[in-house]
Amino acid sequence: MRRRLLSVAALLAALVAVPSGPANAAEVLVSQGKTATASSTEIAGAYLASEAVDGNNGTRWASAFTANQWFQVDLGAATAVSRVAINWEAAYARAFTIQLSTDGSAWTNAWSTTTGAGGQQSIALSGTARYVRINLTQRALEAYGYSFWEFQVYSGDAPPTGTARLLSYAKPAQASTWQNDVNCNPCSPDKAFDNDPASRWATSSTNGWVDPGWISVDLGATAQISQVVLQWDPAYARGYQIQVSADNVNWTSIYSTTTGDGLKDVINATGTGRYVRMYGTARSGPYGYSLWEFSIYGTGGNPTTPPAKPADPVFPATRLVFSDEFNGAAGTKPDGAKWTMDPGVPQNGEIQYYTPNGENASMNGAGQLVIEARRQDYQGRQYTSHRMNTSNKFHVQYGRIEARVKVPKGNGLWPAFWLMGDDFLQGRPWPYNGEIDIMEVLGRNTGEAYSTLHAPAYNGAGGYGQKYATVDLSQDFHVWAAEWDSKGIRFFLDGRLVFDAAKETVENTRGPWIYDHKFYLILNLAVGGDFPGPIDATTPFPSRMLVDYVRVYQ
């Protein structure tokens, strides 16, 4: 049974609050490390079934790319099964059945759905089985198979009834130490509970790079915890416990590991308490401990509801919420009601000056915007070009964002269509605001393009993205698009999926997903710089980036 060390007052309160009767058996994870098999794997020798029962949310099982698949785990003996928890990768199942068996051949259906939504599922069951199988029949992504990071089977009392919700948002937090200096200003404990994955808590760089180190939160009232999610910074814990307490003095461990591997830990552990603590016992390196987010789910407590996200679009999205068709008369400058001109000296080692002038950005009278890079003396520079954005005109969260563009060819040219997080306008520095590059092409090779995400944990040359080969993009117009919702961003070129950035994959392999807020649109043509390299005698001037339209659908 669960044991807690209580103060006298808390003990009396507990005796009054808890009804008489037999004690409940604590729920126990019974599948970890057991023998798992599957109908297939995506790649021979990789994404094995065993990787979904290893307790590591950075490894996963993945199937072949067909609809009918199965995965099962042998618990080793007949076991009273209470719950299955699944941590899906982006390739989740819309339709599947959980089946139980005592002999591995005769199966009983215990639960089924045709409306699976992926993410992290917790499925209450009732039955006795040695073998537990998930029978998968309909894919969410038709081009792929099925994949999950962990498939966990539990025995004992399932989490308390009621709908689990986020209990830790904006609650008072404490820590053993915290950092507040030029490198992390401030990395106070409240940053791990602000539902902002671009802010973090870190132990002090002067006296906190020691073991143990801890961070705790006051949920405001007694709560029944069913899940804890940790999004680690690279300064993660190799060994740690999740602990609960009724009085913020006496602590009981509900989860413990000595093989933590950082990134995202989804811990389906149950316990009761008002206070929850991550108690780090072994650092992964010479630094301290740091968490982007420490999220606690369950029932009870005194939760504060975080700001609601907009509903996910249903793709194909058809409601047009922003567009510019660039149908003005020849020589007309971009529409100031839709676009802000963004003049000035650029970044990234580029050599041009962005001007607001008509020779660098105007309509051509044939239904296109012309962004022109010129060899021209201006403000101490020898080259000019143009950059414009919707920063104080239009912001968007989720939808289909697309543009039809013809790019220039030439060494050192760098056309782009991209988005910046709108908190950049309130002073949050890059890359903490987030950047979504829908299209970048380097003029030295217009037979390939790039789509990339930038965040605090992955940016610049280490951004999370894809380079993809294609036709010579300088010869005609092409449509670049991003379909973006709360589960990820999918990038398309001329209707072909070229990169799928799934939120779960990013969190489990690279770091926090920081794209669940509003962004604004940007068009520009850069000259030179760290990414495209220098211009040379063959680079044509003037060079033109033509934009047929920009559209946003929800």
Coordinates of C-alpha atoms in Angstrom, one line a residue:
M1 CA 0.0 0.0 0.0
R2 CA 1.1 3.6 -0.4
R3 CA 2.9 5.1 2.6
R4 CA 3.2 8.7 3.5
L5 CA 4.9 10.4 6.5
L6 CA 2.4 12.9 7.8
S7 CA 2.4 15.6 10.4
V8 CA -0.1 15.1 13.3
A9 CA -2.5 17.7 11.8
A10 CA -2.3 16.2 8.3
L11 CA -2.8 12.7 9.7
L12 CA -6.0 13.7 11.4
A13 CA -7.2 15.4 8.3
A14 CA -6.4 12.3 6.3
L15 CA -8.3 10.1 8.7
V16 CA -11.3 12.3 8.4
A17 CA -11.2 12.5 4.6
V18 CA -10.5 8.9 3.7
P19 CA -13.4 6.5 4.0
S20 CA -13.0 3.3 6.0
G21 CA -12.4 0.0 4.1
P22 CA -9.5 -2.0 2.8
A23 CA -6.5 -0.1 1.5
N24 CA -6.0 0.1 -2.2
A25 CA -2.9 -1.5 -3.8
A26 CA -0.6 1.0 -5.5
E27 CA -0.5 0.8 -9.3
V28 CA 2.7 -0.9 -10.6
L29 CA 4.3 -0.8 -14.0
V30 CA 4.6 -4.5 -15.1
S31 CA 5.7 -4.3 -18.7
Q32 CA 9.0 -2.5 -18.5
G33 CA 11.9 -4.7 -19.6
K34 CA 9.6 -7.6 -20.6
T35 CA 9.7 -9.4 -23.9
A36 CA 8.0 -7.5 -26.7
T37 CA 7.3 -8.6 -30.3
A38 CA 5.6 -6.9 -33.2
S39 CA 4.3 -7.7 -36.7
S40 CA 7.1 -5.7 -38.3
T41 CA 9.7 -2.9 -37.9
E42 CA 10.2 0.1 -40.2
I43 CA 13.9 -0.7 -40.7
A44 CA 15.6 -4.1 -40.2
G45 CA 17.5 -4.0 -36.9
A46 CA 16.1 -0.6 -35.8
Y47 CA 13.0 0.7 -34.1
L48 CA 12.6 -2.6 -32.4
A49 CA 9.6 -3.7 -30.3
S50 CA 11.9 -3.9 -27.2
E51 CA 12.5 -0.1 -27.5
A52 CA 8.9 0.6 -26.5
V53 CA 9.2 -1.2 -23.2
D54 CA 12.6 0.0 -22.2
G55 CA 11.5 3.0 -20.1
N56 CA 13.3 5.4 -22.4
N57 CA 11.1 8.0 -24.0
G58 CA 13.9 8.7 -26.6
T59 CA 13.6 5.3 -28.2
R60 CA 10.6 3.9 -30.0
W61 CA 9.1 1.0 -32.0
A62 CA 8.0 1.8 -35.5
S63 CA 6.2 -0.5 -37.9
A64 CA 6.3 -1.1 -41.7
F65 CA 4.2 1.4 -43.7
T66 CA 1.0 -0.6 -44.0
A67 CA -2.3 -0.4 -42.2
N68 CA -2.6 -3.8 -40.4
Q69 CA 0.0 -4.2 -37.7
W70 CA 0.3 -5.4 -34.1
F71 CA 2.6 -5.0 -31.1
Q72 CA 2.5 -7.2 -27.9
V73 CA 4.3 -7.6 -24.6
D74 CA 4.7 -10.8 -22.6
L75 CA 4.3 -9.9 -18.9
G76 CA 5.8 -13.3 -17.9
A77 CA 2.9 -14.5 -15.8
A78 CA -0.9 -14.0 -15.6
T79 CA -1.4 -10.5 -14.2
A80 CA -4.4 -8.4 -13.2
V81 CA -4.1 -5.6 -15.7
S82 CA -5.5 -2.1 -14.7
R83 CA -4.3 0.3 -17.4
V84 CA -2.3 0.8 -20.6
A85 CA -0.4 4.0 -21.2
I86 CA 0.8 4.8 -24.7
N87 CA 3.2 7.7 -25.6
W88 CA 2.6 8.0 -29.4
E89 CA 5.1 9.4 -31.9
A90 CA 3.6 11.4 -34.8
A91 CA 2.7 8.2 -36.7
Y92 CA -0.2 7.3 -34.3
A93 CA -3.3 5.1 -34.9
R94 CA -6.7 6.4 -35.4
A95 CA -8.2 2.9 -35.0
F96 CA -6.9 0.2 -32.7
T97 CA -7.9 -2.4 -30.2
I98 CA -6.3 -3.4 -26.9
Q99 CA -6.4 -7.2 -26.5
L100 CA -5.7 -9.6 -23.6
S101 CA -4.6 -13.2 -23.6
T102 CA -3.4 -15.8 -21.1
D103 CA -1.8 -18.1 -23.7
G104 CA -0.7 -15.8 -26.6
S105 CA -3.2 -17.3 -29.1
A106 CA -6.7 -16.8 -27.9
W107 CA -7.4 -13.0 -27.5
T108 CA -10.1 -11.0 -25.8
N109 CA -10.9 -7.4 -26.9
A110 CA -10.6 -5.2 -23.8
W111 CA -10.9 -1.7 -25.4
S112 CA -11.1 -0.2 -28.9
T113 CA -11.4 3.1 -30.7
T114 CA -11.8 4.5 -34.2
T115 CA -11.1 8.1 -33.2
G116 CA -7.6 7.9 -31.7
A117 CA -5.8 11.3 -31.4
G118 CA -2.3 10.3 -30.6
G119 CA -0.3 12.1 -28.0
Q120 CA -0.2 10.5 -24.5
Q121 CA -3.1 8.1 -23.9
S122 CA -4.1 6.5 -20.6
I123 CA -6.6 3.6 -21.1
A124 CA -8.2 2.0 -18.1
L125 CA -8.7 -1.8 -18.4
S126 CA -10.0 -4.7 -16.3
G127 CA -8.9 -8.2 -16.9
T128 CA -6.2 -10.8 -16.3
A129 CA -3.6 -11.5 -18.9
R130 CA 0.0 -12.7 -19.5
Y131 CA 0.0 -11.1 -23.0
V132 CA -1.2 -7.6 -23.9
R133 CA -1.5 -6.7 -27.5
I134 CA -2.4 -3.6 -29.5
N135 CA -4.0 -4.4 -32.8
L136 CA -3.6 -1.5 -35.2
T137 CA -5.9 -1.0 -38.1
Q138 CA -6.0 2.6 -39.3
R139 CA -3.1 5.0 -39.6
A140 CA -3.2 8.7 -38.9
L141 CA -0.5 9.3 -41.5
E142 CA -1.2 7.2 -44.6
A143 CA 2.3 7.6 -45.9
Y144 CA 3.8 5.9 -42.8
G145 CA 3.1 3.1 -40.4
Y146 CA 2.7 3.2 -36.6
S147 CA 5.1 4.3 -33.9
F148 CA 5.2 4.9 -30.1
W149 CA 7.9 5.8 -27.7
E150 CA 6.5 3.7 -24.8
F151 CA 3.8 1.1 -24.4
Q152 CA 3.2 0.6 -20.7
V153 CA 1.0 -1.9 -18.9
Y154 CA 0.0 -1.4 -15.3
S155 CA -1.4 -3.6 -12.5
G156 CA -3.1 -2.5 -9.4
D157 CA -5.5 0.4 -8.7
A158 CA -5.8 2.8 -11.7
P159 CA -5.5 6.5 -11.2
P160 CA -8.5 8.1 -9.4
T161 CA -11.6 8.7 -11.4
G162 CA -12.2 12.1 -13.0
T163 CA -10.6 13.9 -15.8
A164 CA -6.8 14.4 -15.3
R165 CA -5.8 18.0 -16.0
L166 CA -2.7 20.2 -15.6
L167 CA -2.3 20.9 -11.9
S168 CA 1.0 22.7 -11.8
Y169 CA 0.6 25.8 -14.0
A170 CA 1.5 29.1 -12.3
K171 CA 1.7 27.4 -8.9
P172 CA 4.3 28.6 -6.2
A173 CA 7.6 26.9 -6.7
Q174 CA 10.8 26.4 -4.7
A175 CA 14.2 25.0 -5.6
S176 CA 17.5 24.1 -3.9
T177 CA 19.1 26.9 -5.8
W178 CA 18.5 28.9 -9.0
Q179 CA 20.6 30.7 -11.6
N180 CA 20.4 34.5 -12.2
D181 CA 23.2 35.8 -14.4
V182 CA 24.1 36.8 -17.9
N183 CA 23.7 33.2 -19.1
C184 CA 20.3 32.6 -17.5
N185 CA 18.4 35.7 -16.4
P186 CA 16.5 34.7 -14.5
C187 CA 16.2 30.9 -14.4
S188 CA 14.0 30.9 -11.3
P189 CA 11.9 27.9 -10.2
D190 CA 8.6 29.4 -11.4
K191 CA 9.9 29.3 -15.0
A192 CA 9.4 25.5 -15.0
F193 CA 5.7 25.9 -14.2
D194 CA 4.7 28.8 -16.5
N195 CA 3.6 26.6 -19.5
D196 CA 6.2 28.5 -21.5
P197 CA 8.7 26.0 -23.0
A198 CA 11.2 28.7 -23.9
S199 CA 11.9 29.6 -20.3
R200 CA 13.5 27.4 -17.8
W201 CA 14.7 26.7 -14.2
A202 CA 18.4 26.0 -13.6
T203 CA 20.4 25.4 -10.5
S204 CA 22.8 28.2 -9.6
S205 CA 26.1 28.3 -11.4
T206 CA 27.9 29.4 -8.2
N207 CA 26.7 26.9 -5.7
G208 CA 24.1 24.6 -7.4
W209 CA 26.3 22.4 -9.6
V210 CA 26.2 19.7 -6.9
D211 CA 24.2 16.7 -5.9
P212 CA 21.4 16.6 -4.8
G213 CA 19.5 19.4 -6.5
W214 CA 15.7 19.8 -6.4
I215 CA 12.7 21.8 -7.5
S216 CA 9.2 21.5 -6.0
V217 CA 5.7 23.0 -6.5
D218 CA 2.8 23.6 -4.3
L219 CA -0.4 22.4 -6.0
G220 CA -2.6 24.4 -3.6
A221 CA -4.4 21.4 -2.1
T222 CA -4.2 17.7 -1.9
A223 CA -4.1 16.1 -5.4
Q224 CA -4.1 12.7 -6.9
I225 CA -1.2 12.6 -9.4
S226 CA -1.4 10.4 -12.4
Q227 CA 1.4 11.7 -14.7
V228 CA 4.5 13.9 -14.6
V229 CA 6.2 15.3 -17.7
L230 CA 9.7 16.7 -17.6
Q231 CA 11.3 18.6 -20.5
W232 CA 15.0 18.6 -19.7
D233 CA 17.6 21.1 -20.8
P234 CA 21.0 19.5 -21.6
A235 CA 21.8 19.8 -17.9
Y236 CA 19.6 16.8 -17.0
A237 CA 19.5 14.3 -14.2
R238 CA 20.9 10.8 -14.7
G239 CA 19.4 9.8 -11.4
Y240 CA 16.3 11.4 -9.8
Q241 CA 13.1 10.7 -8.0
I242 CA 9.6 12.2 -8.3
Q243 CA 8.4 12.7 -4.7
V244 CA 5.1 13.8 -3.1
S245 CA 4.4 15.4 0.3
A246 CA 1.5 16.5 2.3
D247 CA 3.4 19.1 4.3
N248 CA 6.5 20.1 2.2
V249 CA 8.7 18.4 4.8
N250 CA 8.2 14.7 4.6
W251 CA 8.6 13.2 1.1
T252 CA 7.6 9.9 -0.4
S253 CA 9.0 8.7 -3.7
I254 CA 6.5 7.6 -6.4
Y255 CA 9.1 7.2 -9.2
S256 CA 12.9 6.6 -9.3
T257 CA 15.5 6.1 -12.0
T258 CA 19.3 6.0 -12.3
T259 CA 19.3 5.8 -16.1
G260 CA 17.8 9.2 -17.1
D261 CA 18.7 10.3 -20.6
G262 CA 17.3 13.8 -20.7
L263 CA 15.0 15.5 -23.3
K264 CA 11.4 14.5 -22.5
D265 CA 10.4 12.1 -19.7
V266 CA 6.7 11.1 -19.6
I267 CA 6.2 9.4 -16.2
N268 CA 3.0 7.6 -15.6
A269 CA 3.3 7.4 -11.8
T270 CA 0.6 7.7 -9.2
G271 CA 0.6 9.3 -5.8
T272 CA -1.2 11.7 -3.5
G273 CA 0.1 14.9 -2.0
R274 CA -0.1 18.7 -2.1
Y275 CA 3.6 19.1 -3.0
V276 CA 5.5 17.4 -5.8
R277 CA 9.3 17.5 -6.2
M278 CA 11.9 16.4 -8.7
Y279 CA 14.8 15.3 -6.5
G280 CA 18.0 15.0 -8.5
T281 CA 20.6 12.6 -7.1
A282 CA 23.1 12.3 -10.1
R283 CA 23.9 14.9 -12.6
S284 CA 24.5 13.9 -16.2
G285 CA 27.6 16.1 -16.5
P286 CA 29.7 18.8 -14.8
Y287 CA 26.8 21.3 -14.7
G288 CA 23.7 21.4 -12.6
Y289 CA 20.0 20.6 -13.2
S290 CA 17.7 22.4 -15.6
L291 CA 14.1 22.0 -16.7
W292 CA 12.2 23.9 -19.4
E293 CA 8.9 22.5 -18.1
F294 CA 7.8 20.4 -15.1
S295 CA 4.2 19.5 -15.7
I296 CA 2.0 17.6 -13.3
Y297 CA -1.3 16.0 -14.3
G298 CA -4.1 14.5 -12.2
T299 CA -7.2 15.4 -10.2
G300 CA -7.7 17.5 -7.1
G301 CA -5.3 20.3 -6.2
N302 CA -6.3 23.9 -6.8
P303 CA -5.4 24.2 -10.5
T304 CA -5.2 27.4 -12.5
T305 CA -6.3 27.0 -16.1
P306 CA -3.7 28.1 -18.6
P307 CA -4.6 30.2 -21.6
A308 CA -6.6 28.2 -24.1
K309 CA -5.0 27.3 -27.4
P310 CA -7.0 27.9 -30.6
A311 CA -8.6 24.8 -32.1
D312 CA -6.6 22.8 -34.6
P313 CA -7.5 23.5 -38.2
V314 CA -9.0 20.6 -40.2
F315 CA -6.8 20.1 -43.3
P316 CA -7.2 20.9 -46.1
A317 CA -8.0 24.2 -44.5
T318 CA -10.3 26.4 -46.6
R319 CA -11.1 29.5 -44.7
L320 CA -8.9 32.3 -46.1
V321 CA -7.8 34.6 -43.2
F322 CA -5.0 36.6 -45.0
S323 CA -3.9 37.0 -48.6
D324 CA -2.0 39.3 -50.9
E325 CA -2.2 38.6 -54.6
F326 CA 0.1 41.5 -55.5
N327 CA -2.2 42.7 -58.3
G328 CA -1.2 46.4 -58.1
A329 CA -0.1 48.5 -61.0
A330 CA 3.5 48.3 -62.2
G331 CA 5.7 50.3 -59.8
T332 CA 3.2 50.1 -56.9
K333 CA 4.9 49.5 -53.5
P334 CA 3.6 46.7 -51.2
D335 CA 0.3 47.3 -49.4
G336 CA 1.1 49.1 -46.2
A337 CA -2.1 47.8 -44.7
K338 CA -0.7 44.3 -44.9
W339 CA 3.1 44.7 -44.8
T340 CA 5.6 46.5 -42.7
M341 CA 8.8 47.5 -44.6
D342 CA 11.8 46.4 -42.5
P343 CA 14.9 48.5 -43.6
G344 CA 18.3 48.3 -42.1
V345 CA 21.5 46.4 -41.8
P346 CA 21.0 42.6 -41.8
Q347 CA 22.4 39.8 -39.7
N348 CA 24.2 36.6 -40.5
G349 CA 27.1 38.2 -42.3
E350 CA 25.0 39.5 -45.2
I351 CA 26.3 42.4 -47.3
Q352 CA 23.2 44.2 -48.5
Y353 CA 21.2 47.0 -46.9
Y354 CA 17.4 46.4 -46.8
T355 CA 15.7 49.5 -48.1
P356 CA 12.0 50.5 -48.2
N357 CA 12.5 51.9 -51.7
G358 CA 10.4 51.0 -54.8
E359 CA 13.4 49.8 -56.8
N360 CA 13.9 47.1 -54.3
A361 CA 10.2 46.1 -53.8
S362 CA 7.2 46.8 -56.1
M363 CA 4.5 45.2 -58.3
N364 CA 5.4 44.3 -61.8
G365 CA 1.9 44.9 -63.2
A366 CA 1.6 41.2 -64.1
G367 CA 0.3 40.0 -60.7
Q368 CA 3.6 39.6 -58.9
L369 CA 5.7 41.3 -56.2
V370 CA 9.3 41.8 -57.3
I371 CA 11.9 41.9 -54.5
E372 CA 15.1 43.0 -56.2
A373 CA 18.7 42.8 -55.1
R374 CA 20.9 45.5 -56.7
R375 CA 24.5 46.5 -56.8
Q376 CA 23.9 50.0 -55.4
D377 CA 25.7 52.2 -52.9
Y378 CA 23.4 52.9 -50.0
Q379 CA 24.0 53.8 -46.3
G380 CA 27.6 52.7 -46.5
R381 CA 26.9 49.4 -48.3
Q382 CA 27.4 48.4 -51.9
Y383 CA 24.3 46.3 -52.3
T384 CA 20.6 46.8 -51.6
S385 CA 17.6 44.5 -51.3
H386 CA 14.3 44.3 -49.4
R387 CA 12.7 42.6 -46.4
M388 CA 9.1 43.0 -45.3
N389 CA 6.8 41.4 -42.7
T390 CA 3.3 41.4 -41.2
S391 CA 4.6 42.2 -37.7
N392 CA 2.1 44.8 -36.7
K393 CA -0.5 43.9 -39.3
F394 CA -1.2 40.2 -39.1
H395 CA -0.3 37.4 -36.7
V396 CA -1.4 33.7 -36.9
Q397 CA -1.3 30.6 -34.8
Y398 CA -2.0 27.4 -36.7
G399 CA -3.2 27.0 -40.2
R400 CA -1.9 26.6 -43.7
I401 CA 0.6 29.3 -44.7
E402 CA 1.7 29.3 -48.4
A403 CA 3.4 31.4 -51.0
R404 CA 4.0 30.9 -54.7
V405 CA 7.5 32.1 -55.5
K406 CA 10.1 32.1 -58.2
V407 CA 13.7 32.3 -56.8
P408 CA 16.8 33.8 -58.4
K409 CA 19.9 31.9 -59.3
G410 CA 23.4 33.1 -58.4
N411 CA 26.2 32.6 -55.9
G412 CA 25.4 34.3 -52.6
L413 CA 21.7 34.9 -53.2
W414 CA 19.4 33.8 -50.4
P415 CA 15.6 34.2 -50.9
A416 CA 13.3 33.2 -47.9
F417 CA 9.7 32.9 -46.8
W418 CA 9.5 32.5 -43.0
L419 CA 7.8 33.2 -39.7
M420 CA 9.0 34.8 -36.4
G421 CA 7.3 34.4 -33.0
D422 CA 5.4 37.6 -32.2
D423 CA 6.9 37.8 -28.7
F424 CA 10.1 39.0 -30.5
L425 CA 8.2 42.3 -30.8
Q426 CA 7.9 42.5 -27.0
G427 CA 11.6 42.0 -26.5
R428 CA 12.1 38.3 -26.2
P429 CA 15.4 37.6 -28.0
W430 CA 15.9 35.1 -30.9
P431 CA 15.7 32.1 -30.8
Y432 CA 13.5 32.0 -27.6
N433 CA 10.7 33.5 -29.7
G434 CA 10.9 30.7 -32.3
E435 CA 11.5 30.8 -36.0
I436 CA 9.7 28.7 -38.7
D437 CA 11.5 28.8 -42.1
I438 CA 9.0 27.5 -44.7
M439 CA 11.4 28.1 -47.6
E440 CA 15.1 29.0 -48.0
V441 CA 16.9 28.5 -51.2
L442 CA 20.6 29.2 -51.8
G443 CA 21.3 30.7 -55.2
R444 CA 24.4 28.6 -55.7
N445 CA 22.2 25.5 -56.0
T446 CA 18.6 26.1 -56.9
G447 CA 18.0 22.4 -57.3
E448 CA 17.5 22.1 -53.5
A449 CA 15.7 23.9 -50.7
Y450 CA 15.4 24.0 -46.9
S451 CA 12.6 24.0 -44.3
T452 CA 13.8 24.5 -40.8
L453 CA 12.7 25.2 -37.2
H454 CA 14.8 27.3 -34.7
A455 CA 14.5 27.3 -30.9
P456 CA 16.7 27.7 -27.9
A457 CA 17.8 24.1 -27.9
Y458 CA 18.2 23.8 -31.7
N459 CA 19.1 26.8 -33.9
G460 CA 21.4 28.2 -36.4
A461 CA 23.4 25.4 -38.1
G462 CA 21.9 23.1 -35.5
G463 CA 18.3 23.9 -36.4
Y464 CA 15.7 21.1 -36.8
G465 CA 15.0 20.8 -40.5
Q466 CA 15.4 19.2 -43.9
K467 CA 17.3 19.8 -47.1
Y468 CA 15.5 18.3 -50.1
A469 CA 16.4 17.9 -53.7
T470 CA 14.0 19.1 -56.4
V471 CA 13.9 20.6 -59.9
D472 CA 15.7 23.9 -60.7
L473 CA 13.5 26.3 -58.7
S474 CA 14.8 29.3 -60.6
Q475 CA 13.0 28.3 -63.8
D476 CA 9.4 28.7 -62.7
F477 CA 7.1 29.5 -59.8
H478 CA 6.6 26.9 -57.0
V479 CA 4.3 26.7 -54.0
W480 CA 5.8 26.3 -50.6
A481 CA 3.4 25.7 -47.7
A482 CA 3.4 24.8 -44.0
E483 CA 0.4 23.1 -42.4
W484 CA 0.7 23.8 -38.7
D485 CA -1.3 22.7 -35.7
S486 CA -0.8 21.7 -32.1
K487 CA 0.8 18.3 -33.1
G488 CA 3.4 19.7 -35.4
I489 CA 4.2 21.4 -38.7
R490 CA 4.3 19.7 -42.1
F491 CA 6.1 21.4 -44.9
F492 CA 5.2 21.0 -48.6
L493 CA 6.7 21.9 -52.0
D494 CA 4.2 21.9 -54.8
G495 CA 1.9 19.6 -52.8
R496 CA 4.7 17.1 -51.9
L497 CA 5.4 16.6 -48.2
V498 CA 9.1 17.4 -47.8
F499 CA 9.5 17.6 -44.0
D500 CA 7.3 16.5 -41.1
A501 CA 8.2 18.2 -37.8
A502 CA 6.1 16.3 -35.3
K503 CA 5.9 18.0 -31.9
E504 CA 6.4 14.7 -30.0
T505 CA 9.4 13.8 -32.1
V506 CA 11.1 17.2 -31.5
E507 CA 10.5 17.1 -27.8
N508 CA 11.9 13.6 -27.5
T509 CA 14.9 14.0 -29.7
R510 CA 15.9 17.7 -29.8
G511 CA 14.3 19.8 -27.1
P512 CA 11.2 22.0 -26.3
W513 CA 8.5 22.7 -28.9
I514 CA 8.0 26.5 -28.8
Y515 CA 5.6 27.0 -31.6
D516 CA 2.2 27.1 -29.9
H517 CA 1.8 30.8 -30.0
K518 CA 1.3 33.5 -32.7
F519 CA 3.8 34.3 -35.4
Y520 CA 4.1 36.8 -38.2
L521 CA 5.2 36.4 -41.9
I522 CA 8.4 37.6 -43.5
L523 CA 9.6 37.8 -47.1
N524 CA 13.2 38.8 -48.0
L525 CA 16.1 38.4 -50.4
A526 CA 19.5 38.4 -48.8
V527 CA 22.9 38.8 -50.4
G528 CA 25.9 36.9 -49.1
G529 CA 26.2 35.7 -45.6
D530 CA 27.2 32.7 -43.5
F531 CA 24.7 30.3 -45.0
P532 CA 24.7 31.0 -48.8
G533 CA 28.3 32.0 -48.9
P534 CA 29.8 35.0 -50.8
I535 CA 28.8 36.5 -54.2
D536 CA 31.3 36.4 -57.0
A537 CA 31.8 37.8 -60.5
T538 CA 29.1 35.4 -61.9
T539 CA 26.3 36.6 -59.5
P540 CA 23.8 38.6 -61.6
F541 CA 22.6 42.0 -60.5
P542 CA 19.9 43.0 -60.4
S543 CA 18.5 39.6 -59.2
R544 CA 14.8 39.2 -58.6
M545 CA 12.7 37.1 -56.3
L546 CA 9.1 37.0 -57.7
V547 CA 6.1 36.4 -55.4
D548 CA 2.8 35.5 -57.0
Y549 CA 0.8 35.4 -53.8
V550 CA 0.9 34.8 -50.0
R551 CA -2.1 33.1 -48.4
V552 CA -3.1 31.9 -45.0
Y553 CA -6.0 29.4 -44.4
Q554 CA -7.6 28.1 -41.2

